[in-house]
GROMACS .gro file of C-alpha atoms in nm:
model
  240
    1ALA     CA    1  -5.088   6.412   0.022
    2LEU     CA    2  -5.067   6.117   0.263
    3ARG     CA    3  -5.357   6.227   0.438
    4ASP     CA    4  -5.559   6.079   0.128
    5ASP     CA    5  -5.498   5.721   0.233
    6TYR     CA    6  -5.365   5.755   0.593
    7HIS     CA    7  -5.442   5.912   0.955
    8VAL     CA    8  -5.085   6.145   0.960
    9TYR     CA    9  -4.988   6.249   1.295
   10ALA     CA   10  -4.741   6.530   1.259
   11LEU     CA   11  -4.564   6.546   1.551
   12ASP     CA   12  -4.323   6.842   1.754
   13LEU     CA   13  -4.091   6.628   1.920
   14ARG     CA   14  -4.022   6.807   2.336
   15GLY     CA   15  -3.861   7.117   2.324
   16HIS     CA   16  -3.964   7.181   1.952
   17GLY     CA   17  -4.236   7.388   1.820
   18LYS     CA   18  -4.543   7.383   2.095
   19SER     CA   19  -4.448   7.048   2.275
   20GLY     CA   20  -4.316   7.123   2.625
   21ARG     CA   21  -3.966   7.158   2.763
   22VAL     CA   22  -3.781   6.896   2.971
   23PRO     CA   23  -3.484   7.044   3.158
   24ARG     CA   24  -3.160   6.827   3.012
   25GLY     CA   25  -3.436   6.584   2.888
   26TYR     CA   26  -3.290   6.540   2.542
   27SER     CA   27  -3.177   6.237   2.492
   28SER     CA   28  -3.250   5.985   2.205
   29GLY     CA   29  -3.408   5.756   2.481
   30GLY     CA   30  -3.640   6.074   2.585
   31TYR     CA   31  -3.799   6.190   2.292
   32ALA     CA   32  -3.861   5.843   2.216
   33SER     CA   33  -4.033   5.743   2.541
   34ASP     CA   34  -4.293   6.032   2.428
   35ILE     CA   35  -4.393   5.856   2.091
   36VAL     CA   36  -4.444   5.526   2.302
   37THR     CA   37  -4.668   5.685   2.485
   38LEU     CA   38  -4.854   5.888   2.216
   39LEU     CA   39  -4.892   5.557   1.996
   40LYS     CA   40  -5.005   5.380   2.303
   41THR     CA   41  -5.285   5.650   2.407
   42ALA     CA   42  -5.376   5.837   2.103
   43ALA     CA   43  -5.310   5.650   1.750
   44PRO     CA   44  -5.377   5.350   1.638
   45CYS     CA   45  -5.137   5.079   1.686
   46PRO     CA   46  -4.908   4.921   1.445
   47ALA     CA   47  -4.844   5.266   1.312
   48ILE     CA   48  -4.605   5.360   1.037
   49LEU     CA   49  -4.285   5.587   1.178
   50PHE     CA   50  -4.178   5.825   0.942
   51GLY     CA   51  -3.880   5.993   1.097
   52HIS     CA   52  -3.619   6.239   0.937
   53SER     CA   53  -3.300   6.357   1.074
   54LEU     CA   54  -3.355   6.350   1.441
   55GLY     CA   55  -3.757   6.199   1.408
   56GLY     CA   56  -3.528   5.937   1.242
   57VAL     CA   57  -3.306   5.851   1.535
   58THR     CA   58  -3.632   5.852   1.756
   59ALA     CA   59  -3.848   5.647   1.520
   60LEU     CA   60  -3.516   5.386   1.468
   61ARG     CA   61  -3.502   5.337   1.875
   62VAL     CA   62  -3.900   5.323   1.915
   63ALA     CA   63  -3.918   5.056   1.646
   64ALA     CA   64  -3.649   4.850   1.830
   65GLU     CA   65  -3.741   4.921   2.150
   66GLU     CA   66  -4.133   4.855   2.134
   67PRO     CA   67  -4.182   4.659   1.790
   68ALA     CA   68  -4.562   4.529   1.844
   69LEU     CA   69  -4.598   4.923   1.805
   70VAL     CA   70  -4.482   4.927   1.443
   71ARG     CA   71  -4.579   4.802   1.125
   72ALA     CA   72  -4.313   4.967   0.882
   73LEU     CA   73  -4.078   5.223   0.972
   74ILE     CA   74  -3.915   5.509   0.700
   75LEU     CA   75  -3.600   5.681   0.851
   76GLY     CA   76  -3.503   5.987   0.618
   77ASP     CA   77  -3.122   6.092   0.587
   78SER     CA   78  -3.117   6.046   0.962
   79ALA     CA   79  -2.782   5.976   1.201
   80LEU     CA   80  -2.776   5.575   1.220
   81THR     CA   81  -2.476   5.565   1.452
   82ALA     CA   82  -2.403   5.777   1.760
   83SER     CA   83  -2.098   5.896   1.534
   84SER     CA   84  -2.309   6.020   1.241
   85PHE     CA   85  -2.374   6.362   1.341
   86PRO     CA   86  -2.069   6.477   1.521
   87GLY     CA   87  -1.897   6.389   1.217
   88SER     CA   88  -2.074   6.572   0.971
   89LEU     CA   89  -2.094   6.914   0.871
   90TYR     CA   90  -2.398   6.984   1.104
   91PRO     CA   91  -2.250   7.085   1.446
   92ALA     CA   92  -2.100   7.415   1.269
   93LEU     CA   93  -2.506   7.444   1.189
   94PHE     CA   94  -2.635   7.419   1.525
   95GLU     CA   95  -2.376   7.633   1.667
   96THR     CA   96  -2.498   7.869   1.423
   97LEU     CA   97  -2.852   7.808   1.483
   98LEU     CA   98  -2.791   7.820   1.910
   99LYS     CA   99  -2.606   8.131   1.824
  100VAL     CA  100  -2.903   8.279   1.673
  101ARG     CA  101  -3.156   8.152   1.925
  102LEU     CA  102  -2.977   8.242   2.229
  103SER     CA  103  -3.039   8.590   2.053
  104ASN     CA  104  -3.347   8.654   2.206
  105SER     CA  105  -3.430   8.853   1.901
  106SER     CA  106  -3.717   8.890   1.708
  107VAL     CA  107  -3.833   8.657   1.409
  108GLU     CA  108  -3.689   8.956   1.194
  109GLN     CA  109  -3.378   9.004   1.332
  110MET     CA  110  -3.299   8.610   1.354
  111ALA     CA  111  -3.378   8.571   1.000
  112LYS     CA  112  -3.143   8.832   0.910
  113GLY     CA  113  -2.852   8.657   1.177
  114LEU     CA  114  -2.925   8.351   0.979
  115ALA     CA  115  -2.891   8.469   0.667
  116GLN     CA  116  -2.510   8.634   0.786
  117SER     CA  117  -2.409   8.302   0.944
  118ARG     CA  118  -2.161   8.145   0.746
  119ILE     CA  119  -2.102   7.781   0.709
  120PRO     CA  120  -1.908   7.509   0.591
  121LEU     CA  121  -2.001   7.350   0.273
  122PRO     CA  122  -1.933   7.023   0.104
  123GLY     CA  123  -1.616   7.023  -0.163
  124ILE     CA  124  -1.603   7.451  -0.100
  125ASP     CA  125  -1.320   7.583   0.131
  126GLU     CA  126  -1.433   7.873   0.253
  127LEU     CA  127  -1.752   7.938   0.449
  128ILE     CA  128  -2.049   8.035   0.281
  129ALA     CA  129  -2.331   8.252   0.413
  130ILE     CA  130  -2.639   8.081   0.450
  131GLY     CA  131  -2.837   8.356   0.291
  132ASP     CA  132  -2.690   8.299  -0.057
  133LEU     CA  133  -2.786   7.945  -0.042
  134PRO     CA  134  -3.016   7.869  -0.299
  135GLY     CA  135  -3.386   7.869  -0.207
  136HIS     CA  136  -3.285   8.077   0.111
  137ASP     CA  137  -3.490   8.377   0.008
  138GLU     CA  138  -3.648   8.648   0.252
  139ALA     CA  139  -3.985   8.416   0.344
  140TYR     CA  140  -3.758   8.071   0.335
  141LEU     CA  141  -3.570   8.249   0.647
  142LEU     CA  142  -3.834   8.441   0.851
  143LYS     CA  143  -4.019   8.045   0.839
  144TRP     CA  144  -3.688   7.894   0.968
  145ALA     CA  145  -3.627   8.193   1.186
  146ALA     CA  146  -3.967   8.131   1.360
  147CYS     CA  147  -3.926   7.759   1.387
  148LEU     CA  148  -3.616   7.823   1.594
  149GLN     CA  149  -3.749   8.046   1.787
  150GLN     CA  150  -4.008   7.759   1.941
  151VAL     CA  151  -3.660   7.523   1.975
  152ASP     CA  152  -3.582   7.493   2.361
  153PRO     CA  153  -3.215   7.643   2.317
  154GLU     CA  154  -3.088   7.343   2.532
  155ALA     CA  155  -3.211   7.058   2.291
  156LEU     CA  156  -2.960   7.218   2.035
  157GLN     CA  157  -2.731   7.236   2.322
  158MET     CA  158  -2.700   6.867   2.452
  159THR     CA  159  -2.695   6.805   2.055
  160LEU     CA  160  -2.384   6.951   2.022
  161ASP     CA  161  -2.235   6.838   2.378
  162GLY     CA  162  -2.308   6.492   2.274
  163SER     CA  163  -2.525   6.432   2.569
  164THR     CA  164  -2.846   6.345   2.308
  165TRP     CA  165  -2.608   6.036   2.143
  166LYS     CA  166  -2.495   5.918   2.486
  167ASP     CA  167  -2.775   5.633   2.487
  168PHE     CA  168  -2.822   5.607   2.144
  169ASP     CA  169  -2.656   5.297   2.002
  170GLY     CA  170  -2.810   5.256   1.654
  171GLU     CA  171  -2.646   4.929   1.541
  172ALA     CA  172  -2.799   4.729   1.871
  173LEU     CA  173  -3.077   4.932   1.765
  174MET     CA  174  -3.116   4.839   1.366
  175LYS     CA  175  -3.015   4.418   1.518
  176ARG     CA  176  -3.373   4.450   1.706
  177ILE     CA  177  -3.595   4.619   1.440
  178VAL     CA  178  -3.844   4.352   1.263
  179CYS     CA  179  -4.042   4.527   1.061
  180PRO     CA  180  -3.989   4.637   0.722
  181THR     CA  181  -3.743   4.938   0.671
  182LEU     CA  182  -3.716   5.234   0.399
  183LEU     CA  183  -3.412   5.413   0.443
  184LEU     CA  184  -3.453   5.759   0.249
  185GLN     CA  185  -3.051   5.881   0.188
  186ALA     CA  186  -2.920   6.200   0.053
  187ASN     CA  187  -2.624   6.263  -0.115
  188PRO     CA  188  -2.377   6.289   0.145
  189ASP     CA  189  -2.192   6.500  -0.118
  190LEU     CA  190  -2.477   6.752  -0.119
  191GLY     CA  191  -2.487   6.702   0.299
  192GLY     CA  192  -2.654   6.426   0.339
  193LEU     CA  193  -2.604   6.249   0.702
  194MET     CA  194  -2.622   5.878   0.582
  195SER     CA  195  -2.292   5.767   0.461
  196ASP     CA  196  -2.270   5.523   0.216
  197SER     CA  197  -2.088   5.266   0.494
  198GLU     CA  198  -2.337   5.299   0.749
  199VAL     CA  199  -2.620   5.237   0.495
  200HIS     CA  200  -2.430   4.971   0.362
  201ARG     CA  201  -2.416   4.808   0.742
  202ALA     CA  202  -2.778   4.874   0.800
  203MET     CA  203  -2.889   4.683   0.571
  204GLN     CA  204  -2.670   4.408   0.681
  205LEU     CA  205  -2.844   4.428   1.008
  206LEU     CA  206  -3.173   4.521   0.943
  207ALA     CA  207  -3.441   4.218   0.880
  208LYS     CA  208  -3.667   4.409   0.604
  209PRO     CA  209  -3.450   4.660   0.440
  210LYS     CA  210  -3.485   4.899   0.170
  211LEU     CA  211  -3.273   5.150   0.058
  212GLN     CA  212  -3.345   5.425  -0.231
  213LYS     CA  213  -3.091   5.699  -0.284
  214PHE     CA  214  -3.147   6.036  -0.413
  215PRO     CA  215  -2.874   6.161  -0.587
  216LEU     CA  216  -2.978   6.503  -0.634
  217LEU     CA  217  -3.105   6.568  -0.321
  218GLY     CA  218  -2.901   6.690   0.052
  219HIS     CA  219  -2.995   6.635   0.386
  220ALA     CA  220  -3.355   6.840   0.373
  221LEU     CA  221  -3.480   6.592   0.138
  222HIS     CA  222  -3.861   6.655   0.099
  223LEU     CA  223  -3.835   7.007   0.213
  224GLN     CA  224  -3.631   7.053  -0.119
  225GLN     CA  225  -3.847   6.842  -0.360
  226ALA     CA  226  -4.111   6.621  -0.198
  227GLN     CA  227  -4.276   6.443  -0.526
  228PRO     CA  228  -3.995   6.211  -0.534
  229VAL     CA  229  -3.960   6.087  -0.161
  230LEU     CA  230  -4.330   6.083  -0.168
  231ASN     CA  231  -4.332   5.841  -0.449
  232ALA     CA  232  -4.066   5.634  -0.235
  233VAL     CA  233  -4.269   5.653   0.038
  234THR     CA  234  -4.588   5.546  -0.094
  235SER     CA  235  -4.453   5.273  -0.341
  236PHE     CA  236  -4.309   5.132  -0.008
  237LEU     CA  237  -4.623   5.165   0.193
  238GLN     CA  238  -4.785   4.965  -0.087
  239GLU     CA  239  -4.577   4.650  -0.088
  240CYS     CA  240  -4.593   4.646   0.340
   0.00000   0.00000   0.00000
């Protein structure tokens, strides 16, 4: 839908998809440097950056360090501080993803491994099998496994051991962002990564912030329901 009015660049970060592998290069600064290079050499600037999860961490850093390259910033349920990820339910999920990825199995076998893996969920005492989650049917798990097979295991490992976050100071970065910024907050009770306290602090630090909450959506946001997220994004862009 965004392609009707915008030239969209959909990027695989280093270590993901078909982008290059960089040994021990998966820090927030490393990810951001690639985006800066792309913006300076291949994309019309200033650009609108829309980052979800790790993409949001990357986009936040680019907007802070290269303000002339960024017209507007959209952060989709991203970590806002270095403690956001370690304090969430996602380290347990990433441990599972790393184990499945290191199995070096076929996509079909990896999908079965994902389905059988059990993870913690907010408000539920026992571990839940990923395959039992709503919407996680065979087709969904096969697509997830195919994506996971293209991830450098070291990118997952560096996220888990904290190396990705060592050079990330979200509060200091947000103080430097001057462009309009939209925060898309998923419901923390449904696994959303942006806590209410962090969002409140971000609204104080950002120069031109706007907040859109999604009480019925978890961290995946547009992967769960694209239309409400699209509505928020397009409304924000019309104001920029």
